[in-house]
Structure formats: C-alpha cells, structure tokens
Amino acid sequence: MAVNVNAKVVIVGCGISGISAAHRLVQAGFHNVRIVEATPRSGGRVKTGRLGNNIIEIGANWIHGPSEENPVFCLARQYGLLDPEALTPESQGMDVGGHPPWVPNAFSSSGRKLNAEDLNPALEMFADVLNESSEFHSRGVEPWTNVGDFIRSEVQQRAADKWKDIDATTRSLQLCAISTMLKVECCINGAHSMDEVGLGAYGLYKSLPGLDCTFPGGYEGLIKNLMSELPGGLVTYNQPVRCVHWNNTEKSETPVTVECDNGERIAADHVIVTVPLGYLKKHHSTLFRPPLPLHKMHSIQRLGFGTNNKIFVEFDSPWWDTDCESIYLLWEDEDAMVDQVPDIQTSWIKKLFGFTVVKPAERSTTALSPVADAPAELVYVLF
C-alpha cells in the first residue's frame, strides 16, 4: 500500500508516546505532523527536578530491563545519557525478573536496626512463592483468584513446616517481613492490595533482562534529545483537546477534526491519541464523536489503572550503611501478613514498605518512598 507522506497527522499529547510517534513519522518522511499538548511542557510523566543537591525523578524513575530489547535503553545509550556501569554486558545480561538485587538495610517499628541476613528466610520464601504465582497463566487453573491470598496461603503452609523449630519472636519477625514484601509488590503493581491482582493473569507480564538503571543527569535528558530532533514549531502547548470528531462526522475534506478548548478546529487525515489510560477512563465518552467502538470502550473500562506516588525525604546525613540501596521498614504488629491498613487516614504511613536510596547511593542523603493506590491518593492531598 502506498504511503502518503503529505497526510496531515495530529498527535494528541506530548508525553513520551506522543513524542515517539512524531519521531517515527518525521523519520519516515511525513512533513504535516503536529502535536497538541494540554500543558506548557513536553515529557508527560517524565519529569526531573532537584531536591537539595540531588537530581530526583518526579515521574518515571528507572529503565527497567536495560538491554538490546528495550528501546528506551537503546535511545539513552545513543544519546550518551547513562553511566558506564549500565552499558556493560554483565549489567545488560543480568536477568533479575523485575526485582533488582539491591543491598538492603532493615529497621523495625521499635527503632531497631535489624540484621538483613536474619530476614533472608522470609525474603527467600517470599521470592519463591512470588515466582510460583506467575506460573498459573499457562496452566488454565488457579487455586486462588488473587495473588495476595495465594501468597498468604503458601507462606502459612511452608512456615508451619520450615520454621516450626524457631522461637516465636523470630517467627513473628519473619512474617512481618512477608508483610513488608507484600507492600513492595503493591508499589510495583500499582495496587492497594495484592488481593486486587488476579492470579491467573499475573505471569503474563514479562520483564526484560538487564539490571535496572537510572539517568545520572535526569530522565528529562531523553525528552530533550528526542525533541531536539523534531522540526521547530511542531508542538502547540497549552492546547487542551475537547473532542476528536472522527469517521468523517464533520463531512469535511479530511476524515478527522480535532476540536480544541480554545475553539480551534484542526483538520487531519489521521489522529494519534496518546493520553493516559486514567484520562481515557474518565473522558472517553466526551472525547470522541462518534463514541469509540464497543470493544475499545470495554478494553478501557476493564484495564486496571492504579495510583503510584513518591515521597522524597532529605536528611542532614545518611543513617543507613554506605552500600545500602533500599531500606525495609518492618512493623512489628503485622505478623498476620497484611498489605493493607484498617484506617488510611490515620495509618497511611504503615503502607510504606520503606525507601530506596536516591543514586548515587554512596553519597546520597535523600531517600525515596513509593506508595501505591489509596494511600498514594491521600498523600497527594496531604502534601
């Protein structure tokens, strides 16, 4: 099929998806490409800031699976945005299954620094059960409907056998560590509880090989490099879109009309909508005329979309070990293996699994605590 490079293409949204779409089109020879962006900046959820002397990522944080299969990694390497360590064959070949082998410190809710090695039985058991929970998608049958119930059931059975000879205090601490790891998984999955994550489909997500890495100069460096390769004036900022009239409902010479909040109507042959899933969930009924086909609306409605937030904390000096990369917080009253709290308003802090140390870890005084779903929404209001 012949490609008409003179076609008018409008891209809604100047986040990483919209920028990448424009990049591909321009490289393919299209010269009537325009991006309309509701905000005054490019990048969407890629946003870099500063806290004290540290570069922090307000949005996207890591390159997960930095290997040849990962286009973000390949672009970052091409633009020279990564540390030499991230470029080594050893780092790229490491298969961490989405869980980097960070060096941890652990602290209890009574203020004790715990020996990380003492928690290894719990961490190893949790890792084994979590790996098993990703195998049911290929079996066609699962013993529980959700990941949370499966993990608790398996840990209870295995702990009764393997930990039957340890004292009650140590056993309780191991189970508290399981609760902490459940909270870690809540953040990874963007869920309030692992009870919300279906067991049957859990293993469908495949992680790429490579040891997760960050951008020393900030993730926005990727956006700036991509934008520098696009023609000037291609993006119109502060231009929210009210409605996309498609299927030639406007009876015009072009099949699509993009109607903006300021009254401008942009004629196009094609439109690429790159707004976030959460925005589509809320606005799809008014964003498209005629409405989207039923199967597309069902997909938008059924896809889960959690909330993740970040809390950055800067200290005068680090209180963790020099080589520490992550800090686990164990609440000593959570040996029932919980990943929820009874009252979010008063106990939201107990949903924090701990912190990751902002890189470069060896000289950082800043720690990041991710928090997911209901507590994340509350934190957004509080701060």
Short mmCIF file of C-alpha atoms in Angstrom, two decimals:
data_model
loop_
_atom_site.label_atom_id
_atom_site.label_comp_id
_atom_site.label_asym_id
_atom_site.label_seq_id
_atom_site.Cartn_x
_atom_site.Cartn_y
_atom_site.Cartn_z
CA MET A 1 0.00 0.00 0.00
CA ALA A 2 1.35 3.42 -0.99
CA VAL A 3 2.14 5.76 1.91
CA ASN A 4 1.01 9.37 1.55
CA VAL A 5 3.70 11.39 3.33
CA ASN A 6 1.63 14.51 2.72
CA ALA A 7 -1.12 13.26 5.01
CA LYS A 8 -2.00 15.57 7.90
CA VAL A 9 -1.36 13.82 11.20
CA VAL A 10 -2.36 15.27 14.58
CA ILE A 11 -0.94 13.73 17.76
CA VAL A 12 -2.80 14.44 21.00
CA GLY A 13 -0.34 14.57 23.89
CA CYS A 14 3.38 15.37 24.07
CA GLY A 15 4.44 12.70 26.54
CA ILE A 16 6.94 10.02 25.62
CA SER A 17 4.36 8.20 23.45
CA GLY A 18 3.37 11.29 21.51
CA ILE A 19 7.00 12.37 21.02
CA SER A 20 7.97 8.87 19.87
CA ALA A 21 5.08 8.77 17.40
CA ALA A 22 6.13 12.15 15.94
CA HIS A 23 9.74 10.99 15.81
CA ARG A 24 8.83 7.88 13.81
CA LEU A 25 6.61 9.84 11.40
CA VAL A 26 9.18 12.56 10.75
CA GLN A 27 11.89 9.95 10.19
CA ALA A 28 9.57 8.22 7.69
CA GLY A 29 9.22 11.44 5.68
CA PHE A 30 5.88 12.79 6.93
CA HIS A 31 6.01 16.58 6.97
CA ASN A 32 2.49 17.56 8.07
CA VAL A 33 2.77 16.40 11.67
CA ARG A 34 1.53 18.40 14.63
CA ILE A 35 1.40 17.68 18.37
CA VAL A 36 -1.17 19.40 20.58
CA GLU A 37 -0.33 19.34 24.29
CA ALA A 38 -2.60 20.49 27.12
CA THR A 39 0.23 21.59 29.43
CA PRO A 40 3.14 24.04 28.97
CA ARG A 41 5.81 21.32 28.75
CA SER A 42 6.86 18.16 26.94
CA GLY A 43 7.50 14.82 28.60
CA GLY A 44 4.24 13.99 30.35
CA ARG A 45 5.11 11.68 33.21
CA VAL A 46 8.80 12.05 32.56
CA LYS A 47 9.74 14.97 34.79
CA THR A 48 13.05 15.65 36.53
CA GLY A 49 13.51 18.00 39.49
CA ARG A 50 16.01 18.84 42.21
CA LEU A 51 15.92 18.39 45.96
CA GLY A 52 18.92 19.95 47.64
CA ASN A 53 21.97 18.76 45.73
CA ASN A 54 20.20 15.73 44.31
CA ILE A 55 18.53 15.18 40.98
CA ILE A 56 15.18 13.50 41.62
CA GLU A 57 12.65 11.96 39.28
CA ILE A 58 9.15 13.25 39.92
CA GLY A 59 7.84 10.89 37.26
CA ALA A 60 9.48 7.94 35.50
CA ASN A 61 12.45 6.76 37.54
CA TRP A 62 14.24 3.69 36.17
CA ILE A 63 14.96 1.95 32.93
CA HIS A 64 13.56 -1.48 33.71
CA GLY A 65 15.36 -4.20 31.79
CA PRO A 66 18.11 -2.13 30.14
CA SER A 67 19.06 -4.43 27.28
CA GLU A 68 19.03 -4.52 23.48
CA GLU A 69 15.31 -5.35 23.53
CA ASN A 70 14.50 -2.12 25.38
CA PRO A 71 14.06 0.92 23.08
CA VAL A 72 14.42 3.40 25.97
CA PHE A 73 17.78 1.90 26.88
CA CYS A 74 18.94 1.97 23.25
CA LEU A 75 17.99 5.64 22.90
CA ALA A 76 19.63 6.57 26.22
CA ARG A 77 22.81 4.80 25.13
CA GLN A 78 22.70 6.51 21.74
CA TYR A 79 22.43 9.94 23.40
CA GLY A 80 25.18 9.17 25.95
CA LEU A 81 22.89 9.56 28.96
CA LEU A 82 23.94 6.52 31.03
CA ASP A 83 26.73 5.60 33.43
CA PRO A 84 29.40 3.24 32.03
CA GLU A 85 28.27 0.56 34.51
CA ALA A 86 24.85 0.35 32.84
CA LEU A 87 26.49 -0.29 29.47
CA THR A 88 28.48 -3.36 30.46
CA PRO A 89 27.49 -6.76 29.02
CA GLU A 90 27.24 -8.06 32.61
CA SER A 91 24.58 -5.48 33.54
CA GLN A 92 22.63 -5.99 30.32
CA GLY A 93 22.73 -9.77 30.60
CA MET A 94 21.57 -9.98 34.21
CA ASP A 95 18.04 -11.40 34.48
CA VAL A 96 16.55 -10.03 37.71
CA GLY A 97 12.91 -10.80 36.91
CA GLY A 98 11.82 -7.26 37.69
CA HIS A 99 13.38 -7.34 41.16
CA PRO A 100 16.88 -5.81 41.24
CA PRO A 101 19.23 -7.34 43.86
CA TRP A 102 19.53 -4.16 45.90
CA VAL A 103 21.65 -4.13 49.06
CA PRO A 104 19.13 -3.63 51.88
CA ASN A 105 19.06 -2.25 55.41
CA ALA A 106 16.12 -3.16 57.64
CA PHE A 107 14.62 -1.39 60.64
CA SER A 108 11.81 -2.37 62.96
CA SER A 109 8.99 -0.10 64.11
CA SER A 110 10.60 -0.03 67.57
CA GLY A 111 13.70 1.59 66.05
CA ARG A 112 15.99 -1.43 65.98
CA LYS A 113 18.35 -1.89 63.08
CA LEU A 114 17.89 -5.49 62.02
CA ASN A 115 20.49 -7.83 60.62
CA ALA A 116 19.44 -8.17 56.97
CA GLU A 117 20.79 -11.72 56.88
CA ASP A 118 18.35 -12.69 59.64
CA LEU A 119 15.48 -11.84 57.28
CA ASN A 120 16.79 -14.00 54.45
CA PRO A 121 14.49 -16.96 55.25
CA ALA A 122 11.43 -14.72 54.77
CA LEU A 123 12.80 -12.94 51.71
CA GLU A 124 13.76 -16.21 50.03
CA MET A 125 10.43 -17.85 50.81
CA PHE A 126 8.55 -14.82 49.51
CA ALA A 127 10.60 -14.78 46.28
CA ASP A 128 9.91 -18.48 45.69
CA VAL A 129 6.16 -18.11 46.22
CA LEU A 130 6.02 -14.97 44.09
CA ASN A 131 7.75 -16.79 41.23
CA GLU A 132 5.27 -19.63 41.52
CA SER A 133 2.36 -17.19 41.41
CA SER A 134 3.42 -16.17 37.90
CA GLU A 135 3.10 -19.71 36.53
CA PHE A 136 -0.68 -20.17 36.63
CA HIS A 137 -1.46 -18.25 33.43
CA SER A 138 -0.14 -21.20 31.44
CA ARG A 139 -1.96 -23.86 33.47
CA GLY A 140 -5.51 -22.67 32.85
CA VAL A 141 -6.47 -23.17 36.50
CA GLU A 142 -5.52 -21.40 39.70
CA PRO A 143 -6.05 -22.36 43.38
CA TRP A 144 -6.94 -18.79 44.38
CA THR A 145 -8.46 -15.88 42.49
CA ASN A 146 -5.81 -13.35 43.52
CA VAL A 147 -2.09 -13.15 44.22
CA GLY A 148 -2.46 -11.95 47.82
CA ASP A 149 -4.49 -14.93 49.00
CA PHE A 150 -2.18 -17.35 47.20
CA ILE A 151 0.95 -15.90 48.81
CA ARG A 152 -0.53 -15.89 52.32
CA SER A 153 -1.81 -19.45 51.98
CA GLU A 154 1.50 -20.78 50.67
CA VAL A 155 3.61 -18.92 53.24
CA GLN A 156 1.43 -20.18 56.10
CA GLN A 157 1.87 -23.78 54.97
CA ARG A 158 5.60 -23.51 54.36
CA ALA A 159 6.29 -21.54 57.54
CA ALA A 160 4.49 -24.18 59.60
CA ASP A 161 6.93 -26.74 58.23
CA LYS A 162 10.22 -24.85 57.83
CA TRP A 163 10.00 -22.51 60.81
CA LYS A 164 8.43 -24.86 63.35
CA ASP A 165 11.64 -25.03 65.40
CA ILE A 166 12.40 -21.30 65.65
CA ASP A 167 11.27 -19.19 68.59
CA ALA A 168 8.05 -17.21 68.48
CA THR A 169 9.75 -13.79 68.34
CA THR A 170 11.92 -14.70 65.36
CA ARG A 171 8.99 -16.37 63.59
CA SER A 172 6.87 -13.26 64.12
CA LEU A 173 9.61 -11.07 62.66
CA GLN A 174 9.84 -13.27 59.57
CA LEU A 175 6.09 -12.95 58.99
CA CYS A 176 6.34 -9.17 59.43
CA ALA A 177 8.97 -9.21 56.69
CA ILE A 178 6.47 -11.02 54.45
CA SER A 179 4.01 -8.15 55.08
CA THR A 180 6.69 -5.66 54.05
CA MET A 181 7.39 -7.57 50.84
CA LEU A 182 3.67 -7.64 50.04
CA LYS A 183 3.73 -3.84 50.26
CA VAL A 184 6.72 -3.77 47.91
CA GLU A 185 4.67 -5.72 45.38
CA CYS A 186 1.74 -3.32 45.85
CA CYS A 187 4.01 -0.49 44.71
CA ILE A 188 5.37 -2.49 41.78
CA ASN A 189 1.85 -3.36 40.65
CA GLY A 190 0.23 -0.02 41.49
CA ALA A 191 -2.39 -1.74 43.68
CA HIS A 192 -3.78 -1.02 47.13
CA SER A 193 -3.54 -4.73 47.92
CA MET A 194 -2.23 -7.79 46.13
CA ASP A 195 -5.76 -9.13 46.66
CA GLU A 196 -6.69 -6.86 43.73
CA VAL A 197 -4.22 -8.57 41.36
CA GLY A 198 -5.61 -11.61 39.55
CA LEU A 199 -3.56 -14.77 39.98
CA GLY A 200 -4.39 -16.29 36.60
CA ALA A 201 -3.03 -13.36 34.58
CA TYR A 202 -0.19 -12.37 36.89
CA GLY A 203 2.51 -14.13 34.88
CA LEU A 204 1.53 -12.52 31.57
CA TYR A 205 3.82 -9.57 32.32
CA LYS A 206 7.30 -10.36 31.08
CA SER A 207 10.31 -8.39 32.27
CA LEU A 208 13.32 -7.77 30.06
CA PRO A 209 16.84 -8.79 31.06
CA GLY A 210 19.20 -6.19 32.47
CA LEU A 211 19.94 -4.58 35.82
CA ASP A 212 17.61 -1.59 36.31
CA CYS A 213 19.43 1.71 35.93
CA THR A 214 18.76 5.43 36.16
CA PHE A 215 19.74 8.57 34.24
CA PRO A 216 22.57 10.35 36.13
CA GLY A 217 21.52 13.68 34.63
CA GLY A 218 17.79 13.03 34.84
CA TYR A 219 15.22 11.22 32.70
CA GLU A 220 14.26 14.50 31.01
CA GLY A 221 17.54 14.30 29.12
CA LEU A 222 15.87 11.67 26.94
CA ILE A 223 12.96 14.01 26.20
CA LYS A 224 15.25 16.92 25.37
CA ASN A 225 17.27 14.84 22.93
CA LEU A 226 14.19 13.46 21.19
CA MET A 227 12.61 16.93 20.96
CA SER A 228 15.81 18.40 19.50
CA GLU A 229 15.44 16.06 16.52
CA LEU A 230 11.91 17.24 15.68
CA PRO A 231 11.22 20.28 13.49
CA GLY A 232 10.72 23.54 15.37
CA GLY A 233 7.13 24.63 15.95
CA LEU A 234 5.77 21.10 15.68
CA VAL A 235 4.24 21.25 19.20
CA THR A 236 1.44 23.58 20.29
CA TYR A 237 1.46 23.88 24.09
CA ASN A 238 -1.38 24.90 26.45
CA GLN A 239 -3.83 23.49 23.91
CA PRO A 240 -6.26 21.05 25.57
CA VAL A 241 -8.36 18.96 23.18
CA ARG A 242 -12.10 18.95 23.77
CA CYS A 243 -13.20 16.39 21.21
CA VAL A 244 -11.92 14.26 18.34
CA HIS A 245 -14.52 14.09 15.57
CA TRP A 246 -13.67 11.00 13.56
CA ASN A 247 -15.28 8.80 10.92
CA ASN A 248 -15.88 11.99 8.93
CA THR A 249 -18.74 13.09 11.17
CA GLU A 250 -17.98 16.70 10.20
CA LYS A 251 -18.50 15.92 6.47
CA SER A 252 -15.26 17.75 5.66
CA GLU A 253 -12.49 17.10 3.16
CA THR A 254 -10.47 15.29 5.81
CA PRO A 255 -11.86 12.39 7.89
CA VAL A 256 -10.84 13.77 11.29
CA THR A 257 -11.36 17.11 13.04
CA VAL A 258 -9.65 17.82 16.36
CA GLU A 259 -11.62 20.37 18.35
CA CYS A 260 -9.63 22.29 20.99
CA ASP A 261 -10.82 24.08 24.11
CA ASN A 262 -9.93 27.47 22.62
CA GLY A 263 -12.25 26.86 19.67
CA GLU A 264 -9.60 25.94 17.10
CA ARG A 265 -10.59 23.06 14.82
CA ILE A 266 -7.69 21.17 13.26
CA ALA A 267 -8.40 19.16 10.12
CA ALA A 268 -6.47 15.91 9.82
CA ASP A 269 -6.24 12.72 7.83
CA HIS A 270 -5.13 10.78 10.90
CA VAL A 271 -5.08 11.37 14.64
CA ILE A 272 -2.98 9.54 17.23
CA VAL A 273 -4.34 9.88 20.77
CA THR A 274 -1.66 9.29 23.43
CA VAL A 275 -3.43 10.50 26.58
CA PRO A 276 -3.08 8.34 29.73
CA LEU A 277 -5.43 5.45 30.42
CA GLY A 278 -6.79 7.20 33.51
CA TYR A 279 -7.81 10.20 31.39
CA LEU A 280 -9.46 7.90 28.86
CA LYS A 281 -11.42 6.17 31.61
CA LYS A 282 -12.82 9.49 32.78
CA HIS A 283 -13.33 11.30 29.48
CA HIS A 284 -13.70 8.79 26.63
CA SER A 285 -17.47 9.37 26.42
CA THR A 286 -16.96 13.04 25.52
CA LEU A 287 -13.52 12.91 23.91
CA PHE A 288 -14.66 11.03 20.80
CA ARG A 289 -17.51 11.68 18.37
CA PRO A 290 -18.95 9.27 17.44
CA PRO A 291 -18.21 7.15 20.53
CA LEU A 292 -15.46 4.56 20.26
CA PRO A 293 -16.45 1.05 19.16
CA LEU A 294 -17.83 -1.06 21.98
CA HIS A 295 -14.82 -3.39 22.16
CA LYS A 296 -12.48 -0.42 22.63
CA MET A 297 -14.65 1.09 25.37
CA HIS A 298 -14.75 -2.28 27.14
CA SER A 299 -10.94 -2.51 26.99
CA ILE A 300 -10.61 0.98 28.50
CA GLN A 301 -13.06 0.14 31.28
CA ARG A 302 -11.60 -3.27 32.14
CA LEU A 303 -7.91 -2.38 32.19
CA GLY A 304 -6.77 -1.71 35.74
CA PHE A 305 -5.10 1.59 36.48
CA GLY A 306 -3.59 2.13 39.91
CA THR A 307 -2.09 5.22 41.53
CA ASN A 308 1.56 5.48 42.49
CA ASN A 309 3.09 8.41 44.32
CA LYS A 310 6.53 9.24 45.69
CA ILE A 311 7.72 10.81 48.90
CA PHE A 312 11.26 12.21 48.85
CA VAL A 313 12.94 12.81 52.19
CA GLU A 314 16.27 14.60 52.58
CA PHE A 315 18.39 14.11 55.70
CA ASP A 316 21.37 16.04 57.04
CA SER A 317 23.42 12.87 56.83
CA PRO A 318 22.68 9.25 55.89
CA TRP A 319 21.62 6.93 58.71
CA TRP A 320 21.92 3.87 56.50
CA ASP A 321 25.01 1.91 55.51
CA THR A 322 27.28 3.29 52.79
CA ASP A 323 26.45 0.49 50.35
CA CYS A 324 22.72 0.47 51.17
CA GLU A 325 20.34 0.80 48.19
CA SER A 326 17.00 0.04 49.82
CA ILE A 327 15.58 0.34 53.34
CA TYR A 328 12.88 -2.03 54.59
CA LEU A 329 10.58 -0.96 57.42
CA LEU A 330 9.06 -3.79 59.45
CA TRP A 331 6.00 -3.05 61.56
CA GLU A 332 6.17 -5.47 64.46
CA ASP A 333 2.40 -5.85 64.78
CA GLU A 334 1.98 -7.14 61.21
CA ASP A 335 2.79 -10.83 61.55
CA ALA A 336 -0.61 -11.64 60.04
CA MET A 337 0.92 -10.96 56.60
CA VAL A 338 -1.06 -7.86 55.71
CA ASP A 339 -0.60 -5.34 52.91
CA GLN A 340 -3.49 -3.09 53.98
CA VAL A 341 -4.15 -0.88 56.98
CA PRO A 342 -7.56 -0.52 58.67
CA ASP A 343 -7.67 3.29 58.59
CA ILE A 344 -5.85 5.01 55.75
CA GLN A 345 -6.49 8.48 57.15
CA THR A 346 -4.61 7.85 60.39
CA SER A 347 -2.32 4.94 59.48
CA TRP A 348 -1.25 5.62 55.89
CA ILE A 349 2.41 5.70 56.91
CA LYS A 350 2.21 1.96 57.71
CA LYS A 351 1.64 1.31 54.00
CA LEU A 352 5.21 2.44 53.31
CA PHE A 353 7.45 -0.56 52.78
CA GLY A 354 10.49 1.67 53.25
CA PHE A 355 12.76 3.67 50.96
CA THR A 356 15.09 3.37 48.03
CA VAL A 357 18.22 5.49 48.29
CA VAL A 358 18.50 8.11 45.55
CA LYS A 359 21.55 7.39 43.41
CA PRO A 360 24.48 7.75 43.59
CA ALA A 361 23.76 5.84 46.78
CA GLU A 362 27.28 6.08 48.20
CA ARG A 363 26.99 9.85 48.68
CA SER A 364 23.24 10.40 48.89
CA THR A 365 21.33 11.94 51.79
CA THR A 366 17.97 11.56 50.04
CA ALA A 367 15.62 8.59 50.13
CA LEU A 368 12.52 7.86 48.05
CA SER A 369 9.47 6.05 49.35
CA PRO A 370 6.98 4.83 46.73
CA VAL A 371 3.37 4.44 47.86
CA ALA A 372 0.50 2.92 45.89
CA ASP A 373 -3.22 3.42 45.29
CA ALA A 374 -5.42 4.61 48.20
CA PRO A 375 -2.54 5.87 50.39
CA ALA A 376 -0.97 7.44 47.30
CA GLU A 377 -4.16 9.41 46.67
CA LEU A 378 -4.24 10.55 50.30
CA VAL A 379 -0.56 11.53 50.23
CA TYR A 380 -1.26 13.63 47.14
CA VAL A 381 -3.84 15.60 49.15
CA LEU A 382 -1.71 15.84 52.31
CA PHE A 383 1.36 17.20 50.56
#
